[in-house]
XYZ file of C-alpha atoms in Angstrom:
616
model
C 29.410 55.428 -29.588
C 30.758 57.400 -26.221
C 27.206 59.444 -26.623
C 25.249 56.601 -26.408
C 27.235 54.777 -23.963
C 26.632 57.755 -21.843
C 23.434 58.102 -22.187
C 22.433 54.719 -21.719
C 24.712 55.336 -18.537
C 22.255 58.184 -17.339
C 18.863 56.686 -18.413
C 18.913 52.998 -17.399
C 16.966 53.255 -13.733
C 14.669 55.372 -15.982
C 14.828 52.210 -18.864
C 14.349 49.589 -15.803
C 11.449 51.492 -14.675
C 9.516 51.220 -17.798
C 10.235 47.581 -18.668
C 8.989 46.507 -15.181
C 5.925 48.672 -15.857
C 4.968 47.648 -19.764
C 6.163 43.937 -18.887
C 3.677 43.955 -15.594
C 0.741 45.720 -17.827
C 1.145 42.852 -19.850
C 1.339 40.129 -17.865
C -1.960 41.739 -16.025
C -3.688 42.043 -19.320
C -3.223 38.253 -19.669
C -3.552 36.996 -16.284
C -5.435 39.585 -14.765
C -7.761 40.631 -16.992
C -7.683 37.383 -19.205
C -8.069 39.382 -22.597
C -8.141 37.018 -25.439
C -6.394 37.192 -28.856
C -7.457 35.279 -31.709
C -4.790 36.270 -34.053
C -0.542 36.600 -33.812
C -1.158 40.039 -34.920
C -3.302 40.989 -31.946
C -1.015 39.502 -29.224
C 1.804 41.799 -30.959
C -0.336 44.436 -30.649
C -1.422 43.555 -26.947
C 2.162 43.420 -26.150
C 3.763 46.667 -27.467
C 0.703 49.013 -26.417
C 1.490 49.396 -23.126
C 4.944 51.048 -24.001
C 4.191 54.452 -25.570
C 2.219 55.370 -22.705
C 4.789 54.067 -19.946
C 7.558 55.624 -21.633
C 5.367 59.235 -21.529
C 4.429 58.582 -18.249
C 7.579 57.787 -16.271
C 9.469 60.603 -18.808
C 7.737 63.498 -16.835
C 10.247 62.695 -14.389
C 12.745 63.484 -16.914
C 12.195 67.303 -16.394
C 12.195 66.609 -12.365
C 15.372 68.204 -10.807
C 18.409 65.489 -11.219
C 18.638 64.839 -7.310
C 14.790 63.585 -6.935
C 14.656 62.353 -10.917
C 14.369 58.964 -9.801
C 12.574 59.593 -6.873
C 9.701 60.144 -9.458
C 10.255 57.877 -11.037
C 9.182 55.487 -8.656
C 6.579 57.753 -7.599
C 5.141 57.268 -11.800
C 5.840 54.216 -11.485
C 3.597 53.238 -8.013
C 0.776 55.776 -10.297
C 0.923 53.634 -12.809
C 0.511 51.018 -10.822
C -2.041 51.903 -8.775
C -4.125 52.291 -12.276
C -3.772 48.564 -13.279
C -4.423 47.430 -10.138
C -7.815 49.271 -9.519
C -9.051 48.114 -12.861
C -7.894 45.044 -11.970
C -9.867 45.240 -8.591
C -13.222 46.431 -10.236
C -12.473 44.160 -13.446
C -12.571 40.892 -10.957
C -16.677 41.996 -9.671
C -17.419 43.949 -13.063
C -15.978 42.766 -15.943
C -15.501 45.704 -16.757
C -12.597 48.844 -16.882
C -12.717 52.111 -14.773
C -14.117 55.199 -16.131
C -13.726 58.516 -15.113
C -17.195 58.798 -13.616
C -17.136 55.655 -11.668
C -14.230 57.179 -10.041
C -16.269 60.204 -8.433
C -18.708 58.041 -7.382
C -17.248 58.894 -3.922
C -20.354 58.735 -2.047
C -20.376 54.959 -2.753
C -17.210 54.276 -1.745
C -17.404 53.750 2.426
C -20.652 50.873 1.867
C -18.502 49.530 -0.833
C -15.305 47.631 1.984
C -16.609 44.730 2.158
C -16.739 43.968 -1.011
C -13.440 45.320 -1.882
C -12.179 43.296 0.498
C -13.820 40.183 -1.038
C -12.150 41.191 -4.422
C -8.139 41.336 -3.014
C -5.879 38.813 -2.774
C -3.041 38.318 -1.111
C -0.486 37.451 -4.330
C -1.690 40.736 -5.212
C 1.659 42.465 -3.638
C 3.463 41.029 -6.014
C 2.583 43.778 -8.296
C 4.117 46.045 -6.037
C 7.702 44.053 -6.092
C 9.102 46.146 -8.659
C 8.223 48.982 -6.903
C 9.801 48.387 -4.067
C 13.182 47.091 -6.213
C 12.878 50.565 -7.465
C 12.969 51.896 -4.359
C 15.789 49.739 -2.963
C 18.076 50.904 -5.527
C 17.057 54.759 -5.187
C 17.945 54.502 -1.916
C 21.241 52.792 -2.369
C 21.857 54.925 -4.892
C 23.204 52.549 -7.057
C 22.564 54.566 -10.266
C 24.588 57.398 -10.364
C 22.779 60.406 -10.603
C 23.607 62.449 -13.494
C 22.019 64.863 -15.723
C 20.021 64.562 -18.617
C 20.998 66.130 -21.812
C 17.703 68.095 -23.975
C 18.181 65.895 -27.096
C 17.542 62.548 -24.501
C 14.354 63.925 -23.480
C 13.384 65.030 -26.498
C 14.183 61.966 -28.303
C 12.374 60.049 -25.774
C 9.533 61.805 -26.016
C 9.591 61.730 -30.360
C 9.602 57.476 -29.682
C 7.087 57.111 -27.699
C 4.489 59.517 -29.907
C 5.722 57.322 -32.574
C 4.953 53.833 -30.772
C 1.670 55.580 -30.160
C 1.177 56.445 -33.715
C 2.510 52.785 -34.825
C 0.517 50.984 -32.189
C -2.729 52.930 -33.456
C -2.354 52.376 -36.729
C -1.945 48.819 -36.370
C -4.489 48.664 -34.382
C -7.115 50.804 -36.637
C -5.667 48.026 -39.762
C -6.767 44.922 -37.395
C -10.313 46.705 -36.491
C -11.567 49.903 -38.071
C -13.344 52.296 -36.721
C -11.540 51.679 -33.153
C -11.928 54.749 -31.911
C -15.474 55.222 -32.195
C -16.427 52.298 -30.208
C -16.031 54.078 -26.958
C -18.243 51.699 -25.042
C -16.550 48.285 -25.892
C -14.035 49.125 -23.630
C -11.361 45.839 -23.195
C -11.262 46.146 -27.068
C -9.597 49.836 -26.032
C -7.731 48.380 -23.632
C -6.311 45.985 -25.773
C -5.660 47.866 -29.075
C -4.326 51.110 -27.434
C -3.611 50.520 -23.949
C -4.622 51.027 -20.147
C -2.977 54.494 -19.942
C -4.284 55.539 -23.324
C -7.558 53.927 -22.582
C -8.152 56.304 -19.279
C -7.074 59.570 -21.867
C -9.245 58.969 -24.279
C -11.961 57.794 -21.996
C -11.272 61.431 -20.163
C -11.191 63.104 -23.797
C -15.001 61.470 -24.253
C -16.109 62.392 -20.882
C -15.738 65.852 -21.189
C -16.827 65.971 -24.790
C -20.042 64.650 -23.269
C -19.959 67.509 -21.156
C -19.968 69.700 -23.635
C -22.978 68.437 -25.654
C -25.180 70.149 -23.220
C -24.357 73.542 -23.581
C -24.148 73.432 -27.483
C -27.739 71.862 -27.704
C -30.530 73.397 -28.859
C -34.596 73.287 -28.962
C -34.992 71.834 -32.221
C -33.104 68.593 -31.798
C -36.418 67.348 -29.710
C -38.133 67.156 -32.530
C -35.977 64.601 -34.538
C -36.299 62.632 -31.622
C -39.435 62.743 -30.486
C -40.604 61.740 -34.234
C -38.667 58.450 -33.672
C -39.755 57.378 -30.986
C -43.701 58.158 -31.624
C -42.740 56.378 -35.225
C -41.684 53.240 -32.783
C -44.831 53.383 -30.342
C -47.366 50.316 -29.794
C -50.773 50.751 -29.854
C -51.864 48.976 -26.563
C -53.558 45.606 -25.795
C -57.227 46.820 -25.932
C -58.313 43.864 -23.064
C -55.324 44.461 -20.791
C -54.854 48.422 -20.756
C -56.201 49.971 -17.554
C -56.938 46.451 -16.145
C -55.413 47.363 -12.909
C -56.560 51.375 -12.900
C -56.844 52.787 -9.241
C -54.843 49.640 -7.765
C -51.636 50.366 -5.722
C -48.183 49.466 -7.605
C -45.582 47.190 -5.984
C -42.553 47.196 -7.769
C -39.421 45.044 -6.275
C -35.787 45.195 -7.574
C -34.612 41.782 -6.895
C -30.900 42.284 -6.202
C -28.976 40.710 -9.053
C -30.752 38.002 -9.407
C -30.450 36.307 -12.978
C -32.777 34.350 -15.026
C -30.578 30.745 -14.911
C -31.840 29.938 -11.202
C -35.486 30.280 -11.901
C -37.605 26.539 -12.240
C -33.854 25.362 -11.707
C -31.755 23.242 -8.637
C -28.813 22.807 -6.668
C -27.998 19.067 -5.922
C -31.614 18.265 -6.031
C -33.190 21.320 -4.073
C -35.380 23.958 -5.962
C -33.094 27.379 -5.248
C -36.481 29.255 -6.282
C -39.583 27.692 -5.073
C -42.004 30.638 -4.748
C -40.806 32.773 -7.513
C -41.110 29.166 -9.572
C -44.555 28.994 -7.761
C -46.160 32.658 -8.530
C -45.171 32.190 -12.806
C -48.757 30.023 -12.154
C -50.383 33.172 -11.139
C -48.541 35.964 -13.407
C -47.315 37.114 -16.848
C -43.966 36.038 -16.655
C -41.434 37.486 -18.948
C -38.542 34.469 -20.021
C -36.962 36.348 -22.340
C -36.368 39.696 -20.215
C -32.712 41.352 -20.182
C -31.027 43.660 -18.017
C -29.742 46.716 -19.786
C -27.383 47.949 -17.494
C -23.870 49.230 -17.442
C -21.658 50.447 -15.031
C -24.380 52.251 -13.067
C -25.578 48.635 -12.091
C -28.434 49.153 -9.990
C -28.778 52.531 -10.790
C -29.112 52.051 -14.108
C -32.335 49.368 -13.935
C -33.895 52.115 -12.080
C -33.095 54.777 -14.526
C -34.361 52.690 -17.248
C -37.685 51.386 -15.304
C -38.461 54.914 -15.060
C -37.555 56.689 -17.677
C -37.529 54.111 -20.845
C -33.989 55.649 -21.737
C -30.780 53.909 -21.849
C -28.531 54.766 -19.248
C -24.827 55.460 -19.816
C -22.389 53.628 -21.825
C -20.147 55.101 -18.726
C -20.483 55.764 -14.915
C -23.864 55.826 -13.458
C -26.810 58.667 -14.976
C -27.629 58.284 -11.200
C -24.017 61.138 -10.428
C -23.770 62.618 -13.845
C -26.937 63.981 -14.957
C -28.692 64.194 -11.960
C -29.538 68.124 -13.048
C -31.345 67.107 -16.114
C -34.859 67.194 -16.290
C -36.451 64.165 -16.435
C -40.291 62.732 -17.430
C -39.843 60.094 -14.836
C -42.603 57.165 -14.292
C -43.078 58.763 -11.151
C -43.718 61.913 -12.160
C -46.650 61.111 -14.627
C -47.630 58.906 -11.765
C -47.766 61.688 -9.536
C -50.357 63.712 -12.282
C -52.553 60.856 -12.504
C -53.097 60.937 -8.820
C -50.639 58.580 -7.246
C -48.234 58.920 -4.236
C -44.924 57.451 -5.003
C -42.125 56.666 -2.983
C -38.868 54.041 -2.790
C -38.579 52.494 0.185
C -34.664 50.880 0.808
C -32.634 50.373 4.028
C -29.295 51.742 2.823
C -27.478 55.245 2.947
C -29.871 57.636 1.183
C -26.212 59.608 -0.734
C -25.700 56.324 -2.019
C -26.152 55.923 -6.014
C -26.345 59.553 -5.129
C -30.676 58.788 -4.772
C -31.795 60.965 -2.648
C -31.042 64.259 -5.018
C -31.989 61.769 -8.319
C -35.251 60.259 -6.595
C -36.579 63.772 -6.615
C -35.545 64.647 -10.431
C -37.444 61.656 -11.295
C -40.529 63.419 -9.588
C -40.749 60.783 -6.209
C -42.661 62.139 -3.214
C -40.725 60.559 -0.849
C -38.012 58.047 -0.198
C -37.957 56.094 3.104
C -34.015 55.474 3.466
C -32.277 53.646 6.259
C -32.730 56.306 8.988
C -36.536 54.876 8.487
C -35.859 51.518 9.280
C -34.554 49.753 12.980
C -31.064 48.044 11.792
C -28.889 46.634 14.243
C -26.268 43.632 14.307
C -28.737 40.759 15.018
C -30.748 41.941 11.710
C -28.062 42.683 8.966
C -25.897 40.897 6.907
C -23.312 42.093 4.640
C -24.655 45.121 2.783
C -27.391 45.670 5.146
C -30.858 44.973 6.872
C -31.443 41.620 5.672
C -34.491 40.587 3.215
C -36.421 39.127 5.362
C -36.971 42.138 8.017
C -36.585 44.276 5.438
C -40.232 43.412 4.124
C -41.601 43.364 7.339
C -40.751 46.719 8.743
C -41.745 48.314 4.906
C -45.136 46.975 5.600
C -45.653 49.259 8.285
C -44.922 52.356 6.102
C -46.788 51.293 3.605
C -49.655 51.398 5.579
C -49.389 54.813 6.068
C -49.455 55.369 2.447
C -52.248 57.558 0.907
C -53.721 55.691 -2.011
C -53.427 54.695 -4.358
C -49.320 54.486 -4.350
C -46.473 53.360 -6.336
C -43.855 52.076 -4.159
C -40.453 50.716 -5.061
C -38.982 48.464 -2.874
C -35.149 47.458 -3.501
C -34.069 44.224 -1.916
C -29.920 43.877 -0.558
C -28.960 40.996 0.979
C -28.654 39.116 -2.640
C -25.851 41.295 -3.683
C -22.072 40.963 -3.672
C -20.127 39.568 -1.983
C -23.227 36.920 -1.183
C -23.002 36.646 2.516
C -25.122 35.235 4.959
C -25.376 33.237 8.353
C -25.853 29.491 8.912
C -29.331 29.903 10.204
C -30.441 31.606 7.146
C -29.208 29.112 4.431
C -31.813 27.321 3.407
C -30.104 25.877 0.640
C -26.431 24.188 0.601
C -23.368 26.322 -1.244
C -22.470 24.810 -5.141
C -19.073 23.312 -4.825
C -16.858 24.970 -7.166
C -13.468 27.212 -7.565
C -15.877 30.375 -7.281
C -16.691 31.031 -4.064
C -18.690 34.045 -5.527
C -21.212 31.420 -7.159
C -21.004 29.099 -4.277
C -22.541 31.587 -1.908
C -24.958 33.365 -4.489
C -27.209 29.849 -4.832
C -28.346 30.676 -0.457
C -28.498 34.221 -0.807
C -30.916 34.043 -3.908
C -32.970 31.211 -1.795
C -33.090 33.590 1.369
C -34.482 36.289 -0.859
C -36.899 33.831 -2.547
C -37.992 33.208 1.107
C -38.343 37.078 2.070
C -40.043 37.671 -1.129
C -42.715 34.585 0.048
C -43.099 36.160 3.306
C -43.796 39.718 2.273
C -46.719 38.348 0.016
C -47.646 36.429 3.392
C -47.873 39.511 4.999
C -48.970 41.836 2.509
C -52.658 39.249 2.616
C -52.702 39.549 6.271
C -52.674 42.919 6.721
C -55.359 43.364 3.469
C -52.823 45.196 1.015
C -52.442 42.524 -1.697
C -55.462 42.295 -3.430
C -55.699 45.924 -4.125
C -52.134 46.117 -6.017
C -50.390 44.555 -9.038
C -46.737 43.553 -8.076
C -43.752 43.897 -10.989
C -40.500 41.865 -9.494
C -37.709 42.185 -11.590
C -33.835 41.320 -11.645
C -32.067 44.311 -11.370
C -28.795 42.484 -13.134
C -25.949 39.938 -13.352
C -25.149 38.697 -10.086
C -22.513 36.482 -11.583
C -19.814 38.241 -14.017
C -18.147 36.678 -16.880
C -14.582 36.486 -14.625
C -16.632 32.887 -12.898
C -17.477 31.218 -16.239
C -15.373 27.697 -15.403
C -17.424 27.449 -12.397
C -20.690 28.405 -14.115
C -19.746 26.228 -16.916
C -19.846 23.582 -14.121
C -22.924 24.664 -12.576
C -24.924 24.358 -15.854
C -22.831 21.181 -17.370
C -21.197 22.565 -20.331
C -17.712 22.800 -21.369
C -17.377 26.161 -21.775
C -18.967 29.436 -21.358
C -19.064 31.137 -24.944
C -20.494 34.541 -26.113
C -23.468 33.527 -26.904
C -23.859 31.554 -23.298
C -23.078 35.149 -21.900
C -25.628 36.779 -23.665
C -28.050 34.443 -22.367
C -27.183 34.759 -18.692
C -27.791 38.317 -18.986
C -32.086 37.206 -18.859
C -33.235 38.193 -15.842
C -36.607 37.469 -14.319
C -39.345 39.911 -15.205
C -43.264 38.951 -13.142
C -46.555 40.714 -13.564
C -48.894 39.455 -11.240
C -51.984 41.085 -10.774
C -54.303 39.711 -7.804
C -57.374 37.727 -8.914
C -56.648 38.014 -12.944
C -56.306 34.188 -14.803
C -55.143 34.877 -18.040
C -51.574 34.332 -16.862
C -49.131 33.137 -18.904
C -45.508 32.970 -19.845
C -44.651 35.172 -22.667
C -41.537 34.967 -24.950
C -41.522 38.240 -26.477
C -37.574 39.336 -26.173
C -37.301 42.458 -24.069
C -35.824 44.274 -21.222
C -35.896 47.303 -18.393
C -36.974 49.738 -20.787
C -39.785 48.433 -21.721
C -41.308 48.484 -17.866
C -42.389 52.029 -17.853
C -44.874 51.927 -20.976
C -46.315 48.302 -19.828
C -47.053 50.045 -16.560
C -48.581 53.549 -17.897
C -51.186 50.939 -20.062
C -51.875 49.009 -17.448
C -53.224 51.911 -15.395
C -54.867 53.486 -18.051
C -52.773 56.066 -18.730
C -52.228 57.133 -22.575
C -48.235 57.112 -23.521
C -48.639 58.263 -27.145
C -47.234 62.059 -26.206
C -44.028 60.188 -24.289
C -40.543 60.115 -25.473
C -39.711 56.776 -24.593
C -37.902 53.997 -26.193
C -39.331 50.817 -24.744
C -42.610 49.745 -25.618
C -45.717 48.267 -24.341
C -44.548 44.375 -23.292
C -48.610 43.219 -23.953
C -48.771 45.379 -27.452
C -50.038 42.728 -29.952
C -47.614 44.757 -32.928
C -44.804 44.752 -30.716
C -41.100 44.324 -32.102
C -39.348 41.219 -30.103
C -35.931 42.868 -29.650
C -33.619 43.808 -26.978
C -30.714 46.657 -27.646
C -27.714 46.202 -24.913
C -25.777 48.986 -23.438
C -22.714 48.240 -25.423
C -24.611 47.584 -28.479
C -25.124 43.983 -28.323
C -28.818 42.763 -29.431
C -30.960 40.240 -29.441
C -34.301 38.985 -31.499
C -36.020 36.013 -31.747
C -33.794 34.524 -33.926
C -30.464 36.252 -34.120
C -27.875 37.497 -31.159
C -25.196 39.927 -32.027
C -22.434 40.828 -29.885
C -18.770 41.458 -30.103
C -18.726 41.963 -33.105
C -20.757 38.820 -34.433
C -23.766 37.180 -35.331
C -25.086 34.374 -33.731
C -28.119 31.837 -34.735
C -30.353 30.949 -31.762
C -30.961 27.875 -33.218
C -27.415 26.470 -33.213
C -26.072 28.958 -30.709
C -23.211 29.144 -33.025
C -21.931 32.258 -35.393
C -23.980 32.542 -38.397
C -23.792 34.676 -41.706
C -23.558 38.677 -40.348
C -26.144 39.174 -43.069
C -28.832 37.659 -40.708
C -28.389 40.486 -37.896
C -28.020 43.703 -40.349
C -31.493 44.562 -40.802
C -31.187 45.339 -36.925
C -28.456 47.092 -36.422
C -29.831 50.938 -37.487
C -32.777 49.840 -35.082
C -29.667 49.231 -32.304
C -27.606 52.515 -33.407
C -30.664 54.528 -33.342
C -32.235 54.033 -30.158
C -28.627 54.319 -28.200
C -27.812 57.621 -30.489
C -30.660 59.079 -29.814
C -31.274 58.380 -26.342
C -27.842 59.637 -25.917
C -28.774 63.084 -27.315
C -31.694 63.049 -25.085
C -29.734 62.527 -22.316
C -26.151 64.644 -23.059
C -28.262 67.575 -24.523
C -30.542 67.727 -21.202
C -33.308 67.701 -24.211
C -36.364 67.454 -21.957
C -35.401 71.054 -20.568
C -36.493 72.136 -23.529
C -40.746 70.625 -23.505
C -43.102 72.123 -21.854
């Protein structure tokens, strides 16, 4: 009894220290994060994981000379702090967890402040209490220091392993296979644990790392079979229907599907996209497919017809590989190609990617005249934007393929009396209020570059692709979007759906247009494109296909391994009818889940393995 009394007497600030810290990660996982049980035995679980990895991390300080022992184990304990409360940060845009190669995105990090700023609160220092009551009594030293005996760290050490162990297997009972779903990350999170989340999510980064130097020539093959097994013949009346013409692709800044033919308080948020669906193939069943590379990612996918990351952003990670890019093949068939966007060329790390993907030239913001008077939050606004890229593309040889990427529709949605031409919703998300203006100032910008592009004779010579680049509204606003579109709640399914983003083809002077259903997404861009011009895609590795092929599959694979048909949506685990919007028999989505496993496994290879170093 004296031997435990006196080690209780030595290890309490050290026992204080981790039930403020497991007690806060849960509270944050509720509160902050608002992660959902559905049973008694996941909220047990939700509650104890936190602890193994608390106890191992504050117990370093255990070996820490006695006189600054609890010195670090404040220090651990601000770490560990610091953790939860930049997931928490990125969590309240993303919906989403850090991963290891978000975090050396460090070239995006100085355009990122004002959004950061948008994102923290002010009751956000009251994580940080227990810190400084940690501190308080360090100081006062009203623990007396004393030191630790080898059998208390050791022990220590032995319980927490063995929490881990008993967490996971509890965990692995309640959902199998846990630890191969490293891209569903908040079911990590809440079977193992932040702290054990961020080691095994380091364990699977560098595994990935490793994938390219063990790869070899003949794994090509295998893939390559697949995805010529998967290819489309093209639509014999449409394919090189716009040969020769200059392409005009614009990334609409997270703009999302649910605003299009729709209002706010009577007034049309959209009127000229609404207006050009007359005079283009228009896409209502078109997802984004990105991840955590957000904007990155649509572009890796509209080029490449390859699935970004489950992780971090292609864009930083893999910007070595070699590539068979849209602009490349572009670039063989005769066409100059270029991005044009008013922002930092390092960020997204673009200006060293742009040039893997086989661009000529990218026209950055040193090419563009930004001052005060013209910019708004992330940048040169939309509207003069457009204008000045009309002068360099008349300096274009053509034809060209030009990119243009659009900014002032993006996070944190800000913009200046005199250029709201709509009123703000009236809701407890100020993130949704302001998005309904900014997506009607782009609407307007978008307007006005057509406009412009007829005075100055460059419109009826190009076809025009405009497509959402993703979500502009995250899952963290669903009471105020449940308001927005008059339902009581936001469920799965719902978030599936408000994944659709707007997809137009409009091609000057052609009147077949019409709205097409067919269920796609980003990756099938590149192929439509290539037919369009006349250019053969049969020899391609790609994993999208032709959105006008009359044999073509209606199905969407997500990043995280959602999917959707025409008739079924699975995600999270379940499968939903799209007739009742409800969860139907799993049965009805199996036949499509070796279609979903496939295409992410073995665009995964193509991409971990650096596979296209290896064709010729």
């Amino acid at each position: 009894m004296d031997r435990i009394r006196g080690s209780w007497s030595r290890l309490k600030f050290f026992w204080l220290a981790v039930v403020f810290l497991w007690i806060k990660s849960y509270i944050l996982y509720k509160f902050g994060f608002r992660i959902e049980t559905t049973s008694a035995l996941q909220e047990v679980i939700l509650f104890i994981n936190p602890l193994s990895s608390v106890i191992i991390l504050l117990g370093i300080s255990l070996f820490m000379n006695a006189k600054w022992r609890d010195v670090f184990v404040v220090l651990f304990s601000l770490f560990g702090t610091l953790i939860l409360y930049f997931n928490l940060l990125y969590s309240r845009f993303f919906a989403d967890f850090l991963t290891l190669p978000v975090l050396f995105q460090t070239s995006n990090a100085k355009d990122l402040s004002s959004s950061i700023t948008e994102l923290m609160h002010v009751y956000d220092i009251l994580l940080f209490v227990d810190i400084l009551v940690l501190a308080f009594l360090v100081t006062k030293r009203t623990f007396k220091v004393q030191p630790y005996l080898r059998f208390e760290r050791s022990t220590i050490l032995a319980l927490a392993v063995a929490l881990f162990f008993v967490n996971l297997t509890i965990a692995q009972a309640e959902r199998p296979q846990l630890l191969t779903r490293s891209f569903d990350r908040e079911l990590l999170v809440k079977n193992i644990g932040m702290f054990n989340y961020h080691v095994y999510d380091a364990y699977i980064q560098s595994k990935s790392k490793a994938q390219r130097v063990f790869a070899d020539s003949t794994e090509i093959t295998t893939i390559k079979n697949y995805t010529r097994l998967n290819y489309k013949k093209p639509d014999e009346e449409l394919f090189s229907i716009a040969e020769g013409k200059n392409v005009i692709v614009i990334s609409l800044e997270s703009l999302q599907s649910f605003v299009i033919n729709n209002d706010l308080y009577g007034e049309e948020i959209t009127p000229f996209l609404n207006e050009l669906i007359n005079d283009s193939y228009y896409f209502d069943n078109f997802y984004h497919q990105t991840a955590q590379g957000k904007t990155s990612d649509s572009e890796f996918l509209v080029s490449n017809s390859m699935y970004g990351r489950d992780s971090g952003a292609v864009f930083f990670t893999h910007s070595g590989n070699e590539f068979r890019g849209l602009p490349e093949i572009l670039d063989e068939n005769g066409y100059y190609t270029s991005v044009m966007h008013a922002n930092n060329k390092s960020f997204w790390n673009r200006d060293v990617m742009y040039e893997a993907l086989g661009y000529e030239h990218f026209y950055d913001l040193m090419y563009y005249d930004v001052h005060e008077e013209n910019s708004i939050g992330w940048g040169l606004k939309d509207f003069d934007f457009f204008e000045q890229s009309i002068e360099l593309l008349k300096t274009q040889p053509e034809p060209y393929y030009t990119k243009l990427i659009t900014l002032t529709n993006h996070f944190p949605f800000e913009l200046g009396e005199e250029d709201k031409y709509i009123d703000e919703f009236d809701s407890n998300s100020g993130t949704l209020n302001r998005y309904f203006p900014t997506v009607r100032y782009m609407d307007a910008a978008v307007e006005h570059f057509f406009t412009r592009l007829k005075e100055e004779g460059l419109y009826e010579n190009s076809i025009f692709i405009l497509y959402g680049d993703h979500y502009g509204i995250s899952e963290n606003h669903n009471r105020a979007m449940s308001m927005y579109l008059e339902k009581d709640e936001i469920t799965p399914f719902d978030t599936i759906e408000l994944q659709k983003v707007p997809l137009y083809i409009h091609i000057p002077g052609h009147k077949n247009n019409e709205i097409k259903h067919t269920v796609s997404g980003q990756i099938d861009i590149k192929p439509t494109i290539l037919h369009l011009l006349g250019i053969h895609t049969r020899q391609e590795i790609q994993f999208g296909s032709d959105l006008f092929a009359p044999s073509r599959e209606s199905i969407v694979v997500r990043r995280d391994g959602a999917f959707i048909t025409d008739d079924v949506v699975f995600t999270k685990g379940d499968c939903y009818s799209k007739q009742t919007r409800e969860i139907t028999d799993i049965e009805k989505c199996e036949p499509y889940f070796s279609r979903a496993e496939n295409d992410l496994y073995y665009s995964d290879k193509l991409l971990y393995g650096d596979l296209l170093r290896f064709i010729d």
